[in-house]
Short mmCIF file of C-alpha atoms and ligand atoms in Angstrom, two decimals:
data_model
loop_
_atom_site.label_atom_id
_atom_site.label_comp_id
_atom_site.label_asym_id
_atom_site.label_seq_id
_atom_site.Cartn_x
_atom_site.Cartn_y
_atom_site.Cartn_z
CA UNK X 15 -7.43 38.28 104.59
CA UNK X 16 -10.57 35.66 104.51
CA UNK X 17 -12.12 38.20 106.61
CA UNK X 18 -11.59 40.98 104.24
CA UNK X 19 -12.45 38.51 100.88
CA UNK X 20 -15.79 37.39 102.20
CA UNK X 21 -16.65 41.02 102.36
CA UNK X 22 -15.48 41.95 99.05
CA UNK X 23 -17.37 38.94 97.21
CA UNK X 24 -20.63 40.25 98.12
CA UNK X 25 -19.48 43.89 96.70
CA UNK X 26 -21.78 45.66 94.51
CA UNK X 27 -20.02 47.49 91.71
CA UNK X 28 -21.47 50.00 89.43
CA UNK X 29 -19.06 49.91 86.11
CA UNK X 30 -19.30 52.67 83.19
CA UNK X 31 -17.63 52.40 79.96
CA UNK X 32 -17.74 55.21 77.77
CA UNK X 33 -14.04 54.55 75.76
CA UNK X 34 -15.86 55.01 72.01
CA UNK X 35 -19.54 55.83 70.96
CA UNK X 36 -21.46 53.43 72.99
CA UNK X 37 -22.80 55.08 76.85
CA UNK X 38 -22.67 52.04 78.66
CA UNK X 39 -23.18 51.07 82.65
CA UNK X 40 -23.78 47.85 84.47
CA UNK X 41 -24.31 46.44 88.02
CA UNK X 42 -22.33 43.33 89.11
CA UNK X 43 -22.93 41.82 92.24
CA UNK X 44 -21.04 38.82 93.45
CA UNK X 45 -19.97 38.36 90.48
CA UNK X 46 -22.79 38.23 88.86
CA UNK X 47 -24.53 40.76 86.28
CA UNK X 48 -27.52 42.52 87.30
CA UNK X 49 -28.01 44.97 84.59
CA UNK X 50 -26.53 46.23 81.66
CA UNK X 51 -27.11 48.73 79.85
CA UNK X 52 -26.06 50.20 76.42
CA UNK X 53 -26.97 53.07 74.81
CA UNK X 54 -25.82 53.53 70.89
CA UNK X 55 -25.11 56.90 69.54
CA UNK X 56 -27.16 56.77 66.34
CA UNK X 57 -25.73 60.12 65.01
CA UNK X 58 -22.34 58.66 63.86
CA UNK X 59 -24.26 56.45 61.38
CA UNK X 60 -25.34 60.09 59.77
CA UNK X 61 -21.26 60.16 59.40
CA UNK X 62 -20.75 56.81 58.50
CA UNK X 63 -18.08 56.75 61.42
CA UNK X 64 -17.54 57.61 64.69
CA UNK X 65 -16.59 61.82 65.13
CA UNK X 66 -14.77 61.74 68.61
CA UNK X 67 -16.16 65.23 69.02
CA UNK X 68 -19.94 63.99 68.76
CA UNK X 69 -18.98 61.07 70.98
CA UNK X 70 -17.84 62.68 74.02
CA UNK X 71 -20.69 65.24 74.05
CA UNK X 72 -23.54 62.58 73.93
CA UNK X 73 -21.63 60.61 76.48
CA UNK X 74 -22.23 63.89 78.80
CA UNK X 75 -25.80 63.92 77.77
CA UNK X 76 -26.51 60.51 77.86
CA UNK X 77 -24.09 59.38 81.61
CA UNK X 78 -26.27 60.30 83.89
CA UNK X 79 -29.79 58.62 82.64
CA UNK X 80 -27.81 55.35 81.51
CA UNK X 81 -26.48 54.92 85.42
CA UNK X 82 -29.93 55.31 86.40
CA UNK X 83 -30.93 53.01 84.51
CA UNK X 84 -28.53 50.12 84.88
CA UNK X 85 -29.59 51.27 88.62
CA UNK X 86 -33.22 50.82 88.20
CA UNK X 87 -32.76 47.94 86.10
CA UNK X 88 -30.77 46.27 88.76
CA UNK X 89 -32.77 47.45 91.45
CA UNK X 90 -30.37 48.61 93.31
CA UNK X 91 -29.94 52.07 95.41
CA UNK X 92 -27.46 54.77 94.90
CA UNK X 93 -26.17 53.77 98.45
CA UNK X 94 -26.25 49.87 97.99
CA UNK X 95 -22.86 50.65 95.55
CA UNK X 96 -20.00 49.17 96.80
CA UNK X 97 -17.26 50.44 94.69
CA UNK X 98 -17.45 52.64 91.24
CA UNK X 99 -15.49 51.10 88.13
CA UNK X 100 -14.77 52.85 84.56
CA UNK X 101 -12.62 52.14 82.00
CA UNK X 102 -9.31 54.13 81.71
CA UNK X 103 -8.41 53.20 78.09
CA UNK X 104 -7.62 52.52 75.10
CA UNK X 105 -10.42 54.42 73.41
CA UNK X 106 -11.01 58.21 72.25
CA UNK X 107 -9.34 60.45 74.92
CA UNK X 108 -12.55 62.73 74.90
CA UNK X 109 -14.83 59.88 75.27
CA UNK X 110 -12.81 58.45 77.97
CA UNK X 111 -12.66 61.51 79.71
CA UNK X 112 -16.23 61.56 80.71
CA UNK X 113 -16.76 58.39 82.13
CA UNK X 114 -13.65 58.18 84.05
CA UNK X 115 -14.57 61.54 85.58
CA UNK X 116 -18.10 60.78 86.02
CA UNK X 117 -16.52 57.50 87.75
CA UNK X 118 -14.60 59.02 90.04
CA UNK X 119 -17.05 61.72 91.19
CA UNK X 120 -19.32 59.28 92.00
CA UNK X 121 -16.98 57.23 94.28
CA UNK X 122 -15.59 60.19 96.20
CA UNK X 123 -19.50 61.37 97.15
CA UNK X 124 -20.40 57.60 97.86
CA UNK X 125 -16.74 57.26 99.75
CA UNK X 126 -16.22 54.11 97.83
CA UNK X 127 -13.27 52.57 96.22
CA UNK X 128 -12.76 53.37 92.55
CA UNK X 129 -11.38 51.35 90.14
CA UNK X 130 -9.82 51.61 86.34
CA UNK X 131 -10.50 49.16 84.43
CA UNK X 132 -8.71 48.27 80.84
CA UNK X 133 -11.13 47.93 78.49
CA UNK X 134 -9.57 45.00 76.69
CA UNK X 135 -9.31 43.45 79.74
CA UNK X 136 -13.08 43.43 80.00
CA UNK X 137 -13.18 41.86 76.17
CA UNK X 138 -10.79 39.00 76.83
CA UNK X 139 -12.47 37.94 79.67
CA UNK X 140 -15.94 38.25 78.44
CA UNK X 141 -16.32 34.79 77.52
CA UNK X 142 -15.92 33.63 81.04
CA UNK X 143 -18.49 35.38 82.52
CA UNK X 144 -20.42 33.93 85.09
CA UNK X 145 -17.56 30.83 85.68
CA UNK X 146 -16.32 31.00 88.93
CA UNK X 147 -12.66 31.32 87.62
CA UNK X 148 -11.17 31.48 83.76
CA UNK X 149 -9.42 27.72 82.51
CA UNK X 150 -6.06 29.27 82.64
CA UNK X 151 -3.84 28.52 80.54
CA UNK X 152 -6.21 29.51 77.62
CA UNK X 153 -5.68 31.37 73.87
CA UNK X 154 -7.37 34.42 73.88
CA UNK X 155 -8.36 36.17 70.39
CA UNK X 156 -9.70 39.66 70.32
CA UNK X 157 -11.30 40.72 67.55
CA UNK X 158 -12.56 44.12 67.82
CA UNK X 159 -13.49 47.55 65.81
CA UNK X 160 -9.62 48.79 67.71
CA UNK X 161 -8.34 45.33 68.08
CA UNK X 162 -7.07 42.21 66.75
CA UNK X 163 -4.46 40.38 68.73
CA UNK X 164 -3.31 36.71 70.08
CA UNK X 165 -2.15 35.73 73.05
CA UNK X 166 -1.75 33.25 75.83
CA UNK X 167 -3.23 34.24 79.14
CA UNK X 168 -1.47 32.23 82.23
CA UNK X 169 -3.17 33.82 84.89
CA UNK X 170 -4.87 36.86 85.69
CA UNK X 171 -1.59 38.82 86.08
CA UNK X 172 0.34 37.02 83.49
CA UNK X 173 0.00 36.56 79.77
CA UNK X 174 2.13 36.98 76.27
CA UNK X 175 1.47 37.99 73.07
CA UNK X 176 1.87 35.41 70.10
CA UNK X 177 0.15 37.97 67.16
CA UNK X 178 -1.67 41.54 66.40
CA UNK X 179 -2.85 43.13 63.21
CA UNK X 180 -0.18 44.91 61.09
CA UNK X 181 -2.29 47.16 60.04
CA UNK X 182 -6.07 47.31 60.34
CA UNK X 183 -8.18 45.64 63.07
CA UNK X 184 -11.16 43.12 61.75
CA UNK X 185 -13.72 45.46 63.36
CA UNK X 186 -12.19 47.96 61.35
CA UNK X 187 -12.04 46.35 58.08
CA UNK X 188 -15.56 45.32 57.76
CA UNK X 189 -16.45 48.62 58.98
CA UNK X 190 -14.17 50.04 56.16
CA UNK X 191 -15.52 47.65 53.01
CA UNK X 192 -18.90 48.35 54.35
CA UNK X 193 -18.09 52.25 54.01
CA UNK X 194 -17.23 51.00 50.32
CA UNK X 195 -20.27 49.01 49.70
CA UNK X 196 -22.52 51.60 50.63
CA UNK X 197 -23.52 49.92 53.73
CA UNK X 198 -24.37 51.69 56.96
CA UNK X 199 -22.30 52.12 59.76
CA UNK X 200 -21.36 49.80 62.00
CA UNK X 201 -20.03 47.69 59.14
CA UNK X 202 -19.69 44.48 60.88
CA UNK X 203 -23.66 43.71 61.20
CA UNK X 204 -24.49 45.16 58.08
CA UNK X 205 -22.25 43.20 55.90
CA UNK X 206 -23.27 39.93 57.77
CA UNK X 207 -26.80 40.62 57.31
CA UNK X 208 -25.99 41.14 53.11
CA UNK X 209 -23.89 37.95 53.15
CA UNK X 210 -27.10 36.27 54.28
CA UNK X 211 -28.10 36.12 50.52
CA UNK X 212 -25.12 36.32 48.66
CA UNK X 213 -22.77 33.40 47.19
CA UNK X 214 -19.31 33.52 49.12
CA UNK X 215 -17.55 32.16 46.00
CA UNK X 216 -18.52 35.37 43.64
CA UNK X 217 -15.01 36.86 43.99
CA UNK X 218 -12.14 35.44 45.47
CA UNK X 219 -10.44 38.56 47.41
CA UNK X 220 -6.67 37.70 48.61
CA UNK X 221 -6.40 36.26 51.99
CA UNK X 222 -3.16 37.63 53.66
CA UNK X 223 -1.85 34.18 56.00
CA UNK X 224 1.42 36.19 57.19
CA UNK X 225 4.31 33.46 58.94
CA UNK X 226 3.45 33.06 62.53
CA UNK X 227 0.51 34.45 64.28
CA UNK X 228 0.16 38.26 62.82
CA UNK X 229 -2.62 39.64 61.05
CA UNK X 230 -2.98 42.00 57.70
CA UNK X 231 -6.46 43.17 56.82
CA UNK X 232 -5.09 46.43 54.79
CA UNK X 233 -4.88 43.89 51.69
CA UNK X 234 -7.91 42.80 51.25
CA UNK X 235 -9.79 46.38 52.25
CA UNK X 236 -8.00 47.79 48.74
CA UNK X 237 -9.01 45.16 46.85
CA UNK X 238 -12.87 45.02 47.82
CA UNK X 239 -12.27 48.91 46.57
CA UNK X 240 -10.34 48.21 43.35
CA UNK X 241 -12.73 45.85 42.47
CA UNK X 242 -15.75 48.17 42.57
CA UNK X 243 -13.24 50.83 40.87
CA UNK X 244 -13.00 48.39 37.75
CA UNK X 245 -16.85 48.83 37.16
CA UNK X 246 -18.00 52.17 35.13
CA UNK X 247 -19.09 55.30 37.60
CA UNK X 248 -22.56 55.06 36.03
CA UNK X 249 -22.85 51.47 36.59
CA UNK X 250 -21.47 50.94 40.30
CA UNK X 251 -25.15 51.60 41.77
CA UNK X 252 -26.73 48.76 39.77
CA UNK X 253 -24.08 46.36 40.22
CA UNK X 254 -24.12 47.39 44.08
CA UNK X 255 -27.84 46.66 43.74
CA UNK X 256 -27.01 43.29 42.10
CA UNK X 257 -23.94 42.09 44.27
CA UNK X 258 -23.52 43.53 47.19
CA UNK X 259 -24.93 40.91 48.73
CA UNK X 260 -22.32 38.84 46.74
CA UNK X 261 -19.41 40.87 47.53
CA UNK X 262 -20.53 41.10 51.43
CA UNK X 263 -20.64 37.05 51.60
CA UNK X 264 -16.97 36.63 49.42
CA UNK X 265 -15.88 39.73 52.13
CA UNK X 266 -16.91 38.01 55.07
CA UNK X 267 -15.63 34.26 54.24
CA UNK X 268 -12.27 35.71 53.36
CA UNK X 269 -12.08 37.35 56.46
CA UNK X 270 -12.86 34.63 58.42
CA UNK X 271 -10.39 32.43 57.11
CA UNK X 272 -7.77 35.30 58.04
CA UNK X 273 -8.91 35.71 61.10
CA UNK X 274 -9.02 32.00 62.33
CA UNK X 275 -5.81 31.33 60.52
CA UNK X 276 -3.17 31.90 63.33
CA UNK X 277 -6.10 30.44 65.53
CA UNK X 278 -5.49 27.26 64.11
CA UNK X 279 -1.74 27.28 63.79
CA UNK X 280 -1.45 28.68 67.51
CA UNK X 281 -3.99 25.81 68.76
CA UNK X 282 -1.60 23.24 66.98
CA UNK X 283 1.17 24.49 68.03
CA UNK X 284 0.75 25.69 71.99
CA UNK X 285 -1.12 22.52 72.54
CA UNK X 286 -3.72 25.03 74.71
CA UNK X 287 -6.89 23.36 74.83
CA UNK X 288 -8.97 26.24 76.19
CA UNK X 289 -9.77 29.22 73.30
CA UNK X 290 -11.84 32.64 74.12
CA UNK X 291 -12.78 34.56 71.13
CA UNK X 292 -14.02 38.36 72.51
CA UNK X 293 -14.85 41.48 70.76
CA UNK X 294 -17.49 42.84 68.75
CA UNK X 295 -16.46 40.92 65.96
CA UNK X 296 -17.51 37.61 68.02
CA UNK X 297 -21.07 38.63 67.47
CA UNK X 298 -20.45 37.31 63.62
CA UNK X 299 -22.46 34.10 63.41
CA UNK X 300 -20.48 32.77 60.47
CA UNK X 301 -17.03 33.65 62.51
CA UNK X 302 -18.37 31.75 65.56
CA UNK X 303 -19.90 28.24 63.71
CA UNK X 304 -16.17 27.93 61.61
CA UNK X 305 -14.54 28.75 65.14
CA UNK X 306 -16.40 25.98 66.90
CA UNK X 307 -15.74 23.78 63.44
CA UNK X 308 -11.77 25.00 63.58
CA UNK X 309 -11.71 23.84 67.30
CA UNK X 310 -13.83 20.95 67.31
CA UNK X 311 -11.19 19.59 64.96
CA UNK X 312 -8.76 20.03 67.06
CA UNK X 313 -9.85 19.07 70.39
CA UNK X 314 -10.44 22.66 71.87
CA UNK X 315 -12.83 24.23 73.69
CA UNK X 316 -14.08 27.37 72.30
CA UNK X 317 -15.62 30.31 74.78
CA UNK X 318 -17.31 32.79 73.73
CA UNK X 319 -19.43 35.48 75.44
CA UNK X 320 -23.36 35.34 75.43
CA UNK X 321 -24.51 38.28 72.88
CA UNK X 322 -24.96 41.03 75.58
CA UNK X 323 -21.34 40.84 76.24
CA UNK X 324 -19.93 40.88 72.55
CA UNK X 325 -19.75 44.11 71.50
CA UNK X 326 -18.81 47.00 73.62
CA UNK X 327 -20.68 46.76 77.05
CA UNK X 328 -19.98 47.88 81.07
CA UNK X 329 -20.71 44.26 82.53
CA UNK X 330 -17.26 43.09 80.98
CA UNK X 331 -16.22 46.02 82.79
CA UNK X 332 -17.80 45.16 86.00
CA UNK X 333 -16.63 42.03 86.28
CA UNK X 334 -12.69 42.71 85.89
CA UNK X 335 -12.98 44.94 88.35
CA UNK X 336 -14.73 42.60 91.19
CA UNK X 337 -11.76 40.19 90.73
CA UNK X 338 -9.31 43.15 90.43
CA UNK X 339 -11.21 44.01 93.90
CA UNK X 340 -11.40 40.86 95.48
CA UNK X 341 -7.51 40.60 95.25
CA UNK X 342 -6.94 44.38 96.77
CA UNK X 343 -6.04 45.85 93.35
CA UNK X 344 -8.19 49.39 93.32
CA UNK X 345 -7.30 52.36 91.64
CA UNK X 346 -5.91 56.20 92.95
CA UNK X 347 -8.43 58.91 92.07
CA UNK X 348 -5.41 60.32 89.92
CA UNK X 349 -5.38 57.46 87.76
CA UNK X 350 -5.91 58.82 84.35
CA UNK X 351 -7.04 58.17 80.69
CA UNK X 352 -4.82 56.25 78.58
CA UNK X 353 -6.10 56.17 75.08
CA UNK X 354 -3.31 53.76 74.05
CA UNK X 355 -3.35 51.47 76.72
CA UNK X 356 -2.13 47.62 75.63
CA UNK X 357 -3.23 44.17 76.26
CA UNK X 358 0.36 42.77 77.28
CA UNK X 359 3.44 45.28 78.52
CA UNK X 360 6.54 44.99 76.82
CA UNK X 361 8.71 42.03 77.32
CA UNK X 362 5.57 40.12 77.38
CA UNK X 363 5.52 39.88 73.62
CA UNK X 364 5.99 36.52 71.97
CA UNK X 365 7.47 32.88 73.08
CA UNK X 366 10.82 34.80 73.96
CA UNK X 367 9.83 36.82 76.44
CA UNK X 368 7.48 33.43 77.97
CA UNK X 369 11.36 32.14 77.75
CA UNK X 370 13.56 34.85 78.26
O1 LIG R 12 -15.78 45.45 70.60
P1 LIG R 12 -16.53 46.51 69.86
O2 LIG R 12 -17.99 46.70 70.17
O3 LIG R 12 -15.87 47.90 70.00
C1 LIG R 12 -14.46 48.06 70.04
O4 LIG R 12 -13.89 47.93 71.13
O5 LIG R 12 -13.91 48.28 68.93
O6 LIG R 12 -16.36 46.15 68.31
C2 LIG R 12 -16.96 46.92 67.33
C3 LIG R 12 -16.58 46.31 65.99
C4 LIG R 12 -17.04 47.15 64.81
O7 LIG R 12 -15.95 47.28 63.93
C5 LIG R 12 -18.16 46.34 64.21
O8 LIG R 12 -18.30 46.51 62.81
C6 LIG R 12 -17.74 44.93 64.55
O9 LIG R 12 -17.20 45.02 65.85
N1 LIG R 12 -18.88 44.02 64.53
C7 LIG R 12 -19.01 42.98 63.66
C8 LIG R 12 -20.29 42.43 63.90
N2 LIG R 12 -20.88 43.12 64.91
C9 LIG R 12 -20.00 44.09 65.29
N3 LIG R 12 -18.18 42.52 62.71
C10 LIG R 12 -18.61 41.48 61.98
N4 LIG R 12 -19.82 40.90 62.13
C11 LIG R 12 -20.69 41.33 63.07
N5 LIG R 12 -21.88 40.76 63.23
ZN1 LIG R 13 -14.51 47.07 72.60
#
């Protein structure tokens, strides 16, 4: 086995994510990142969403250029790859599709190992990148455009869910009251960038604190849109004009107090002293300085993943799958998408099943 370990650490693995509108591929060697490379479908801002159908046919045009470049960038040959990694899910099923194929066509003509990764996976473990090994136990928040969900992760293989959305993610919410404030799409920057210059105490929008560690974002979404409903048709583009910025920054400080909520209560409670937030909602600058503030007054340590990693990328890809290699755990070329895949299995859902 130390034989066979030594070999596998100084694997090079080509990952690809492709699981919503973002062509992505990265080299990790060692575990260490070499490139990483992203490539944003612009048409879905035409949209002001993401149309599945649109996002699987640019992932066929753009695959093949975006490998060569994570290649080129890494400067690394075809034939240098050790194994080929992809994520298998959750994501759109079409989108999905065309990495994971392109994956596993690659590592049958190389005659390398392939392996699936779960995207999420790649998220939660983002903000350890480049440590050596993860300061289990730790509380991992995801916060994503799919995602929002609690848990504590024991070990690489074992981990339970204290909390998830009820109904929207946060990703998905700022993406949605963006949509309503006329913003582009993706919502998340956008609205951050408004709430630059705007006063956070304009409007106070309800902040949903549900019992325990669960999440609503459905709430506050219908009253951003309410709110703009109360102002006369002929008016709403002039008021936009006039508080948008306004309504962005009142927006955005709700949601962060929602969001770091159960954070708090789950610190206090678990008495885990190691916290990794992950997900493209990480990247908001406001989210991350009252994280730090929220665990700084509590004696945690807060993780979270250098800017390239943030938002949807194939490094956090890459590097799940060099541990998942390192311990033996590849994938069968029939493994197959799974738009719905999950964080935690059942019976690994709350204290109980920690317990039980
Ligand atoms: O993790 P991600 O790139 O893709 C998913 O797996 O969903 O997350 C994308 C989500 C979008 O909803 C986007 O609006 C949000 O992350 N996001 C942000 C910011 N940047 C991206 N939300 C708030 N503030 C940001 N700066
Ligand atoms: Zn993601």
């Amino acid at each position: 086995m130390g034989a066979s370990r030594n070999a596998f650490s100084r694997m090079t693995v080509l990952a690809l994510e492709t699981s919503c509108d973002d062509t992505a591929a990265a080299v990790v060697a060692e575990g260490r990142i070499l490139s990483n490379i992203v490539s944003s479908q612009l048409a879905h801002r035409d949209w002001g969403g993401v149309v599945p159908e649109v996002a699987s046919r640019a992932h066929q045009r753009y695959v093949v250029p975006v490998v060569r470049n994570a290649l080129e960038a890494a400067n690394v040959e075809v034939r240098a790859i050790d194994a080929v990694a992809c994520t298998y899910g959750p994501g759109l099923v079409g989108s999905l599709l065309v990495g994971l194929s392109f994956a596993k066509g690659m590592a049958v003509a190389l005659g390398v190992p392939f392996v699936g990764v779960n995207h999420l996976d790649g998220h939660l473990y983002s903000p350890y990148a480049g440590k050596a090994e993860p300061p289990f136990p730790f509380l991992a928040l995801v916060v994503s455009g799919g995602h929002t969900e609690l848990l504590v992760v024991e070990g690489w293989n074992s981990r339970y869910r204290l909390g998830r959305t009820r109904d929207d993610a946060a990703g998905e919410a700022f993406d949605k009251v963006a949509k309503i404030l006329g913003f582009p799409y993706p919502g998340g920057p956008a609205i951050e960038t408004a709430a630059r210059s705007g006063t956070r105490n304009y409007r106070a929008f309800p902040r949903a604190d549900l019992e325990g560690y669960d999440y609503s974002f459905s709430g506050i979404k219908t009253s951003v849109l309410y709110h703009l409903n109360s102002v006369e048709p002929a008016e709403r583009p002039d008021y936009l004009e006039r508080h948008g910025p306004d309504l962005a920054a009142s927006f955005q400080a709700a949601m962060i107090q929602m969001i770091l909520s159960p954070l708090r209560r789950a610190i206090i409670d678990t008495g885990i002293e190691n916290v990794a937030i992950s997900g493209g909602v990480s990247a908001n600058a406001e989210l991350r300085l009252s994280a730090s503030e929220v665990c700084r007054a509590l004696g945690a340590d807060l993780a979270i993943a250098p800017a390239e990693l943030r938002t949807d990328n194939a490094a956090m890809i890459g590097l799940v799958a060099y541990y998942l290699i390192q311990t033996g755990q590849t994938s069968p070329l029939s493994l197959n998408v799974d738009p719905s895949a999950q964080l935690v299995q059942q019976g690994q859902i709350g204290q109980d099943a920690k317990t039980g």
